[in-house]
Short mmCIF file of C-alpha atoms in Angstrom, two decimals:
data_model
loop_
_atom_site.label_atom_id
_atom_site.label_comp_id
_atom_site.label_asym_id
_atom_site.label_seq_id
_atom_site.Cartn_x
_atom_site.Cartn_y
_atom_site.Cartn_z
CA MET V 1 41.03 -5.81 49.48
CA PRO V 2 44.03 -7.41 47.83
CA ILE V 3 45.43 -5.57 44.81
CA SER V 4 46.21 -8.64 42.72
CA ARG V 5 44.12 -11.77 42.87
CA ARG V 6 45.08 -13.46 39.61
CA ALA V 7 47.96 -15.37 41.18
CA LEU V 8 45.56 -17.43 43.26
CA ALA V 9 44.14 -19.24 40.23
CA ALA V 10 46.89 -21.84 40.05
CA ALA V 11 45.72 -23.70 43.14
CA VAL V 12 42.14 -23.79 41.87
CA THR V 13 43.27 -25.13 38.50
CA ALA V 14 45.38 -27.87 40.06
CA LEU V 15 42.72 -29.16 42.43
CA VAL V 16 39.44 -28.44 40.69
CA LEU V 17 40.01 -29.55 37.12
CA PRO V 18 40.15 -33.25 38.01
CA LEU V 19 36.53 -32.82 39.11
CA SER V 20 35.49 -32.26 35.50
CA ALA V 21 35.21 -35.99 35.06
CA CYS V 22 32.27 -36.05 37.46
CA GLY V 23 30.81 -32.71 36.38
CA SER V 24 29.09 -31.84 33.15
CA GLY V 25 32.12 -29.98 31.83
CA GLY V 26 29.71 -27.64 30.09
CA GLY V 27 28.66 -25.26 32.79
CA GLY V 28 26.76 -26.91 35.55
CA GLY V 29 25.58 -30.20 36.98
CA GLY V 30 22.39 -28.80 38.49
CA SER V 31 19.31 -26.96 37.28
CA THR V 32 19.62 -23.60 35.55
CA ASP V 33 15.91 -22.93 35.99
CA ALA V 34 15.73 -19.82 38.18
CA SER V 35 12.05 -19.16 37.54
CA GLY V 36 10.71 -20.75 40.71
CA LYS V 37 9.94 -19.18 44.08
CA VAL V 38 12.85 -17.37 45.70
CA GLU V 39 13.23 -19.17 49.00
CA GLY V 40 15.60 -21.28 51.06
CA ASP V 41 18.90 -20.96 52.91
CA ILE V 42 21.96 -20.04 50.85
CA THR V 43 25.59 -19.24 51.64
CA PHE V 44 27.39 -16.23 50.16
CA GLN V 45 31.19 -16.14 50.17
CA THR V 46 33.27 -12.99 49.67
CA TRP V 47 36.97 -12.36 49.41
CA ASN V 48 38.58 -10.29 52.16
CA LEU V 49 35.74 -7.78 52.48
CA ARG V 50 34.37 -8.17 56.02
CA ALA V 51 36.98 -6.05 57.79
CA ASN V 52 36.13 -2.87 55.89
CA PHE V 53 32.57 -3.43 54.67
CA LYS V 54 30.71 -5.44 57.32
CA ASP V 55 27.93 -2.88 57.74
CA TYR V 56 27.40 -2.64 53.99
CA PHE V 57 26.97 -6.38 53.50
CA ASP V 58 24.91 -6.85 56.64
CA GLY V 59 22.52 -4.20 55.32
CA LEU V 60 22.44 -5.64 51.82
CA ILE V 61 21.67 -9.14 53.10
CA GLY V 62 19.02 -7.81 55.48
CA ASP V 63 17.29 -5.95 52.67
CA PHE V 64 17.32 -9.03 50.45
CA GLU V 65 15.79 -11.18 53.17
CA LYS V 66 13.05 -8.58 53.69
CA LYS V 67 12.31 -8.57 49.98
CA TYR V 68 12.16 -12.38 49.94
CA PRO V 69 10.84 -13.43 53.38
CA GLY V 70 11.42 -17.13 52.73
CA THR V 71 15.16 -16.71 52.35
CA HIS V 72 18.14 -16.71 54.69
CA VAL V 73 21.63 -15.73 53.56
CA LYS V 74 24.68 -16.87 55.52
CA TRP V 75 27.64 -14.62 54.76
CA VAL V 76 31.13 -16.13 54.88
CA ASP V 77 34.20 -13.98 54.24
CA GLN V 78 37.54 -15.61 53.51
CA PRO V 79 40.97 -13.98 53.91
CA ALA V 80 43.00 -13.14 50.83
CA GLU V 81 45.73 -15.60 51.73
CA GLY V 82 44.69 -19.11 50.78
CA TYR V 83 41.45 -18.05 49.08
CA ALA V 84 42.04 -20.21 46.02
CA ASP V 85 42.95 -23.17 48.22
CA LYS V 86 39.70 -22.71 50.13
CA ILE V 87 37.68 -22.70 46.91
CA SER V 88 39.55 -25.80 45.75
CA ALA V 89 38.91 -27.65 48.98
CA ASP V 90 35.21 -26.74 48.97
CA ALA V 91 34.87 -27.75 45.32
CA ALA V 92 36.58 -31.08 45.93
CA GLY V 93 34.55 -31.74 49.07
CA GLY V 94 31.18 -30.71 47.64
CA THR V 95 30.87 -27.80 50.06
CA LEU V 96 31.26 -24.89 47.63
CA PRO V 97 28.97 -22.04 48.76
CA ASP V 98 25.86 -21.23 46.73
CA VAL V 99 27.12 -17.78 45.68
CA VAL V 100 30.86 -17.09 45.41
CA ASN V 101 32.98 -13.97 44.82
CA VAL V 102 35.42 -14.86 42.01
CA SER V 103 37.71 -13.31 39.41
CA PRO V 104 37.60 -14.52 35.78
CA ASP V 105 40.73 -16.66 36.17
CA LEU V 106 39.23 -18.41 39.21
CA VAL V 107 35.88 -19.05 37.57
CA ALA V 108 37.43 -20.73 34.51
CA PRO V 109 38.46 -24.02 36.18
CA LEU V 110 35.18 -24.14 38.09
CA ALA V 111 33.28 -23.72 34.84
CA LYS V 112 35.34 -26.48 33.21
CA ALA V 113 34.55 -28.72 36.16
CA GLY V 114 30.82 -28.07 35.75
CA LEU V 115 30.57 -26.23 39.06
CA ALA V 116 29.80 -22.72 37.79
CA MET V 117 26.26 -22.09 36.59
CA ASP V 118 25.82 -20.84 33.03
CA LEU V 119 24.10 -17.51 33.57
CA ASP V 120 23.28 -17.11 29.89
CA LYS V 121 20.80 -19.90 30.57
CA ALA V 122 19.83 -19.15 34.16
CA ALA V 123 19.86 -15.34 34.08
CA GLY V 124 20.12 -14.25 30.46
CA LYS V 125 17.30 -11.75 30.96
CA TYR V 126 19.69 -9.63 33.06
CA LYS V 127 22.48 -9.47 30.46
CA GLY V 128 21.43 -6.06 29.15
CA GLU V 129 21.83 -4.52 32.60
CA TYR V 130 25.62 -4.80 32.39
CA LEU V 131 28.34 -3.31 30.24
CA PRO V 132 28.98 -5.74 27.33
CA GLY V 133 32.68 -6.03 28.08
CA ALA V 134 31.98 -6.79 31.73
CA TRP V 135 29.41 -9.50 30.97
CA ALA V 136 31.81 -11.13 28.51
CA SER V 137 34.67 -11.15 31.01
CA HIS V 138 33.45 -14.32 32.71
CA GLN V 139 33.18 -16.32 29.52
CA VAL V 140 35.67 -19.14 29.00
CA PRO V 141 37.32 -19.79 25.60
CA GLY V 142 36.18 -23.10 24.17
CA MET V 143 32.97 -23.10 26.20
CA SER V 144 29.61 -21.52 25.50
CA GLY V 145 28.03 -19.54 28.32
CA THR V 146 28.80 -16.90 30.93
CA TYR V 147 29.80 -18.12 34.38
CA ALA V 148 29.48 -15.17 36.77
CA PHE V 149 27.65 -11.90 37.10
CA PRO V 150 30.09 -9.04 36.61
CA TRP V 151 30.51 -7.11 39.83
CA TYR V 152 32.91 -4.25 40.31
CA LEU V 153 35.49 -3.02 37.81
CA ASN V 154 38.80 -1.29 38.12
CA THR V 155 41.22 0.41 35.81
CA GLY V 156 43.66 3.27 35.96
CA PRO V 157 44.63 6.18 33.75
CA MET V 158 48.14 7.05 32.62
CA PHE V 159 49.97 9.77 34.49
CA TYR V 160 52.48 11.86 32.60
CA ASN V 161 54.95 14.57 33.50
CA LYS V 162 54.01 17.75 31.65
CA ALA V 163 57.33 19.41 32.47
CA LEU V 164 59.31 16.60 30.86
CA PHE V 165 57.08 16.68 27.78
CA LYS V 166 57.56 20.45 27.45
CA LYS V 167 61.32 20.17 27.92
CA ALA V 168 61.44 17.65 25.07
CA GLY V 169 59.58 20.05 22.77
CA LEU V 170 56.34 18.06 23.01
CA ASP V 171 52.92 19.58 23.64
CA PRO V 172 52.17 18.91 27.33
CA GLU V 173 48.45 19.18 26.62
CA GLN V 174 48.57 16.53 23.87
CA PRO V 175 49.94 13.31 25.40
CA PRO V 176 50.15 10.22 23.17
CA LYS V 177 46.95 8.22 22.74
CA THR V 178 48.14 5.44 20.41
CA TYR V 179 51.26 3.29 20.43
CA ASP V 180 52.62 4.97 17.30
CA GLN V 181 52.32 8.36 18.98
CA LEU V 182 53.86 6.94 22.13
CA PHE V 183 56.91 5.53 20.37
CA THR V 184 57.44 8.73 18.38
CA ASP V 185 57.26 10.90 21.49
CA ALA V 186 59.39 8.51 23.52
CA VAL V 187 62.24 8.47 21.00
CA ARG V 188 62.20 12.26 20.85
CA MET V 189 62.27 12.56 24.62
CA ALA V 190 65.19 10.14 24.87
CA ARG V 191 67.18 12.01 22.25
CA THR V 192 66.55 15.52 23.59
CA SER V 193 67.50 14.40 27.10
CA GLY V 194 70.63 12.63 25.95
CA GLY V 195 69.19 9.31 27.06
CA LYS V 196 68.60 10.52 30.62
CA VAL V 197 64.80 10.52 30.51
CA ALA V 198 62.84 7.45 29.44
CA THR V 199 59.12 7.56 28.73
CA LEU V 200 58.21 4.11 30.08
CA ALA V 201 59.50 1.92 32.89
CA ASN V 202 57.79 -1.37 31.99
CA ILE V 203 58.25 -3.92 29.23
CA PRO V 204 55.09 -5.00 27.33
CA THR V 205 52.67 -7.36 29.04
CA ILE V 206 49.84 -9.46 27.62
CA GLU V 207 47.52 -6.47 28.12
CA ASP V 208 49.79 -4.33 25.92
CA PHE V 209 49.59 -6.87 23.12
CA GLY V 210 45.81 -6.77 23.45
CA ARG V 211 45.64 -2.99 23.44
CA TYR V 212 47.95 -2.90 20.42
CA GLY V 213 45.53 -5.07 18.46
CA ALA V 214 47.23 -8.45 18.52
CA SER V 215 45.11 -11.58 18.71
CA LEU V 216 45.75 -13.17 22.09
CA MET V 217 44.08 -16.58 22.02
CA SER V 218 42.14 -18.81 19.68
CA LYS V 219 38.37 -18.68 20.08
CA ASP V 220 38.21 -22.34 21.05
CA GLY V 221 40.70 -21.76 23.86
CA THR V 222 43.18 -24.35 22.64
CA GLY V 223 46.17 -22.09 22.05
CA PHE V 224 47.64 -18.61 22.26
CA THR V 225 48.10 -16.40 19.21
CA PHE V 226 49.91 -13.26 20.38
CA ASN V 227 52.82 -14.14 18.06
CA ASP V 228 50.80 -12.85 15.10
CA ALA V 229 51.97 -9.98 12.88
CA LYS V 230 50.64 -7.32 15.25
CA GLY V 231 52.34 -8.92 18.23
CA VAL V 232 55.69 -9.10 16.44
CA GLU V 233 55.27 -5.49 15.31
CA LEU V 234 54.71 -4.29 18.87
CA LEU V 235 57.72 -6.11 20.29
CA THR V 236 59.89 -4.88 17.41
CA LYS V 237 58.92 -1.31 18.26
CA TYR V 238 59.68 -1.90 21.93
CA LYS V 239 63.12 -3.18 20.93
CA GLU V 240 63.71 0.03 18.97
CA LEU V 241 62.53 2.02 21.97
CA TYR V 242 64.84 0.08 24.28
CA ASP V 243 67.82 0.72 22.00
CA ALA V 244 66.97 4.44 21.87
CA LYS V 245 66.83 4.57 25.70
CA GLY V 246 63.15 5.51 25.58
CA LEU V 247 62.52 2.48 27.82
CA ASP V 248 64.03 2.70 31.28
CA ALA V 249 67.27 0.75 31.70
CA GLN V 250 65.77 -1.14 34.67
CA ALA V 251 62.61 -2.13 32.78
CA LEU V 252 63.66 -5.76 32.38
CA ASN V 253 63.54 -6.22 36.13
CA ALA V 254 60.89 -3.65 36.97
CA THR V 255 57.99 -4.20 39.35
CA PRO V 256 54.97 -1.89 39.65
CA GLU V 257 56.58 -0.45 42.77
CA SER V 258 59.97 0.21 41.17
CA ALA V 259 58.35 1.68 38.05
CA GLY V 260 56.32 3.98 40.28
CA LYS V 261 59.49 5.12 42.01
CA GLU V 262 61.12 5.95 38.67
CA PHE V 263 58.14 8.12 37.80
CA LEU V 264 58.14 9.72 41.26
CA THR V 265 61.79 10.74 40.86
CA GLN V 266 61.03 12.05 37.33
CA ALA V 267 63.34 9.54 35.63
CA VAL V 268 60.46 8.41 33.40
CA ALA V 269 57.73 10.52 31.85
CA MET V 270 54.68 8.22 31.92
CA ASN V 271 53.31 5.57 34.26
CA PRO V 272 49.92 3.99 35.05
CA GLY V 273 48.43 4.82 38.43
CA SER V 274 45.52 5.62 40.69
CA ALA V 275 44.18 8.29 43.04
CA LEU V 276 46.40 6.86 45.77
CA ASP V 277 49.43 7.70 43.64
CA LEU V 278 48.30 11.30 43.23
CA ASP V 279 48.16 11.74 46.98
CA ASN V 280 51.63 10.21 47.22
CA PHE V 281 52.96 12.62 44.60
CA LYS V 282 51.53 15.57 46.50
CA LYS V 283 53.31 14.53 49.70
CA GLN V 284 56.61 13.19 48.35
CA ALA V 285 57.18 15.00 45.06
CA PRO V 286 55.49 18.42 44.97
CA SER V 287 57.40 19.46 41.85
CA LEU V 288 56.05 16.40 40.02
CA TYR V 289 52.57 16.90 41.41
CA LYS V 290 52.21 20.44 40.06
CA ASN V 291 53.12 19.18 36.58
CA ILE V 292 51.05 16.00 36.59
CA GLY V 293 48.92 15.15 33.59
CA ILE V 294 46.19 12.52 33.44
CA THR V 295 45.27 10.71 30.23
CA ASP V 296 43.81 7.41 29.05
CA GLN V 297 45.77 4.20 28.73
CA ILE V 298 47.65 3.88 25.45
CA THR V 299 45.62 1.81 22.98
CA ASN V 300 45.29 1.20 19.25
CA THR V 301 41.93 -0.50 19.66
CA GLY V 302 40.06 2.34 21.36
CA HIS V 303 39.37 0.03 24.31
CA VAL V 304 41.35 0.31 27.55
CA ASN V 305 42.10 -2.65 29.80
CA MET V 306 39.93 -3.31 32.82
CA TYR V 307 40.01 -5.68 35.75
CA VAL V 308 36.73 -7.20 36.82
CA MET V 309 35.44 -9.09 39.82
CA GLY V 310 32.41 -11.37 39.61
CA VAL V 311 29.77 -13.27 41.58
CA MET V 312 29.35 -16.90 40.58
CA VAL V 313 26.42 -19.22 41.30
CA ASN V 314 27.26 -22.80 42.25
CA SER V 315 25.64 -25.06 39.66
CA ARG V 316 24.97 -27.63 42.41
CA THR V 317 22.98 -25.26 44.60
CA LYS V 318 19.74 -26.71 45.95
CA HIS V 319 18.07 -23.29 45.73
CA THR V 320 18.73 -22.03 42.20
CA PRO V 321 16.05 -19.26 42.20
CA ALA V 322 17.32 -17.82 45.49
CA ALA V 323 21.01 -18.11 44.58
CA VAL V 324 20.53 -16.46 41.19
CA ALA V 325 18.30 -13.76 42.67
CA PHE V 326 20.84 -12.93 45.35
CA ALA V 327 23.82 -12.89 42.98
CA HIS V 328 21.88 -10.50 40.76
CA TYR V 329 20.83 -8.40 43.77
CA VAL V 330 24.45 -7.96 44.88
CA THR V 331 25.47 -6.87 41.39
CA ASP V 332 22.47 -4.81 40.25
CA ALA V 333 22.86 -1.11 39.45
CA GLU V 334 21.55 0.18 42.77
CA HIS V 335 23.83 -1.92 44.94
CA GLN V 336 26.90 -1.58 42.75
CA MET V 337 26.51 2.18 42.88
CA SER V 338 26.20 2.22 46.66
CA PHE V 339 29.27 -0.01 46.99
CA ALA V 340 31.30 2.16 44.60
CA LYS V 341 30.74 5.15 46.88
CA LYS V 342 32.39 3.27 49.73
CA VAL V 343 35.51 2.07 47.94
CA ALA V 344 37.54 3.11 44.90
CA ILE V 345 35.93 0.74 42.39
CA PHE V 346 33.53 1.17 39.49
CA PRO V 347 30.13 -0.43 38.77
CA SER V 348 29.82 -2.82 35.83
CA THR V 349 26.16 -1.95 35.21
CA ALA V 350 25.12 -0.08 32.06
CA GLY V 351 24.50 3.63 32.61
CA SER V 352 26.00 3.77 36.11
CA LEU V 353 29.17 5.47 34.92
CA ASP V 354 27.05 8.42 33.74
CA ASP V 355 26.13 9.23 37.33
CA PRO V 356 27.42 12.67 38.48
CA TYR V 357 29.63 10.82 40.97
CA PHE V 358 31.70 9.67 37.99
CA THR V 359 31.35 12.77 35.81
CA LYS V 360 31.27 15.93 37.95
CA GLU V 361 34.54 17.55 39.07
CA ASP V 362 34.82 18.83 42.63
CA GLY V 363 38.46 19.93 42.58
CA THR V 364 39.88 16.94 44.45
CA ASP V 365 42.58 14.58 43.16
CA GLU V 366 40.48 11.53 43.92
CA THR V 367 37.66 12.82 41.75
CA ARG V 368 40.01 13.78 38.90
CA VAL V 369 41.23 10.20 38.63
CA ARG V 370 37.80 8.67 39.23
CA ILE V 371 36.28 10.67 36.35
CA ALA V 372 39.14 9.85 33.98
CA ALA V 373 38.93 6.14 34.77
CA ALA V 374 35.13 5.97 34.62
CA LYS V 375 35.06 7.60 31.20
CA SER V 376 37.42 4.98 29.80
CA LEU V 377 35.58 2.02 31.34
CA LYS V 378 32.38 2.30 29.33
CA ASN V 379 33.80 0.23 26.49
CA ALA V 380 36.79 -1.32 28.26
CA VAL V 381 37.94 -4.91 27.76
CA ASN V 382 39.53 -7.45 30.09
CA TYR V 383 42.43 -8.25 27.77
CA THR V 384 44.11 -10.85 29.95
CA PRO V 385 42.80 -14.25 28.78
CA VAL V 386 41.08 -16.05 31.64
CA LEU V 387 43.35 -19.04 31.00
CA PHE V 388 46.58 -16.99 31.14
CA SER V 389 48.35 -18.04 34.35
CA ASP V 390 51.17 -16.44 36.30
CA GLN V 391 53.55 -19.06 34.90
CA MET V 392 52.54 -17.95 31.43
CA LYS V 393 53.15 -14.32 32.35
CA THR V 394 56.66 -15.27 33.46
CA ALA V 395 57.31 -17.19 30.23
CA LEU V 396 56.23 -14.19 28.14
CA ARG V 397 58.28 -11.79 30.23
CA ASN V 398 61.42 -13.92 29.91
CA GLU V 399 61.17 -14.19 26.13
CA VAL V 400 60.39 -10.48 25.73
CA GLY V 401 63.45 -9.67 27.82
CA LYS V 402 65.68 -11.74 25.53
CA ALA V 403 64.30 -9.93 22.48
CA LEU V 404 64.89 -6.50 23.99
CA GLN V 405 68.49 -7.47 24.79
CA GLY V 406 69.02 -8.60 21.19
CA LYS V 407 69.48 -12.26 22.10
CA GLN V 408 66.70 -13.31 19.70
CA SER V 409 64.34 -11.72 17.22
CA ALA V 410 60.90 -10.45 18.18
CA LYS V 411 59.33 -13.24 16.12
CA ALA V 412 61.42 -15.96 17.75
CA ALA V 413 60.70 -14.55 21.21
CA LEU V 414 56.94 -14.60 20.74
CA ASP V 415 57.00 -18.01 19.04
CA ASN V 416 58.90 -19.37 22.03
CA ALA V 417 56.52 -17.67 24.45
CA VAL V 418 53.47 -19.09 22.70
CA THR V 419 55.01 -22.57 22.68
CA ALA V 420 55.70 -22.35 26.42
CA CYS V 421 52.23 -20.99 27.19
CA ASP V 422 50.52 -23.63 25.07
CA ARG V 423 52.44 -26.32 26.93
CA LEU V 424 51.33 -24.87 30.27
CA LEU V 425 47.76 -24.66 28.94
CA LYS V 426 47.73 -28.38 28.17
CA GLN V 427 48.95 -29.07 31.70
CA GLN V 428 45.90 -27.21 33.00
CA GLY V 429 43.74 -29.80 31.29
#
């Protein structure tokens, strides 16, 4: 499965939004009545899953068809490359499958075009089966309704280097939990190391502003608001951290890969990661591995960031009861749990994260990270606004970089970023 799918939204936005003139624009051009008999032929489209999970989906579909003898599900799996273009072409040509694997940023333009069914209307009775934050993740600012069932979730804890914390005179068993604690510890580490050890290798992203407590977007979806007092406060503190050398010198140009390398070589003390990273540490950096600490993401809100995948129902489906029933079947607690045991993801269904699989230690690295992540996901939030595009991410990054370098104030940087993002938002339609 691809690691990042958000970049694919641009093609959908460009090609699908013009369809809103012929759609309802409010969440579906077809019936949302799913109360009828579950029968008929439907098509289910996934996103780069067949190669590794063919047996799982063949079994799931077979079980569904046995439960509802009058149904037939055709499974279509698309490659990661060009997935958004494929959705766009199908939407434009009227051949969008009945049930579609989407991310929140891909469902937004389809919802605006009236092609995504409002599940608050069609399947509201199932809402309580899912974590509140997961159900809300496929809602679109400025529109009422929910436009996909939440499927699997992902997140990652923060790794930290206990040896570096101890060397700086910090308690290695008490890593920072809030941004204030983070900045205090980071300045101390920079000073005690003579500027040789930074705590972080990344500049703040939109998720950081959300975790800090800044407002990110207006409720009606017409503009961004991360230039509020909280947003300015966060960037000001990052500027102070940058000046104190608590932020890695290469942070302005860092990628997840380069930031990971800085942590691996023990040039920085904290970095987000996954179980795959732990295995890498064990093989490539044994001295780091023996001193590794695992903690929650830094947050002032008490809610970590999560990434969520969903299953959308085409509002134009000719078999609403069957399409809704199947989308729910794919994402119900039983099937999410079985899927989570095959791949490193987490179920979005309420109560599933209390399963021993996500709570009981067995001494392995994979389980250590899985338990830490699962614990934090119960009340996690998808902070990235569904309308926040890659172009907007670049605009924010550029302005933040100028502020950190002292070329403009934190307030001016965020004002400029909001202006640029609002302009891009209007271009989306």
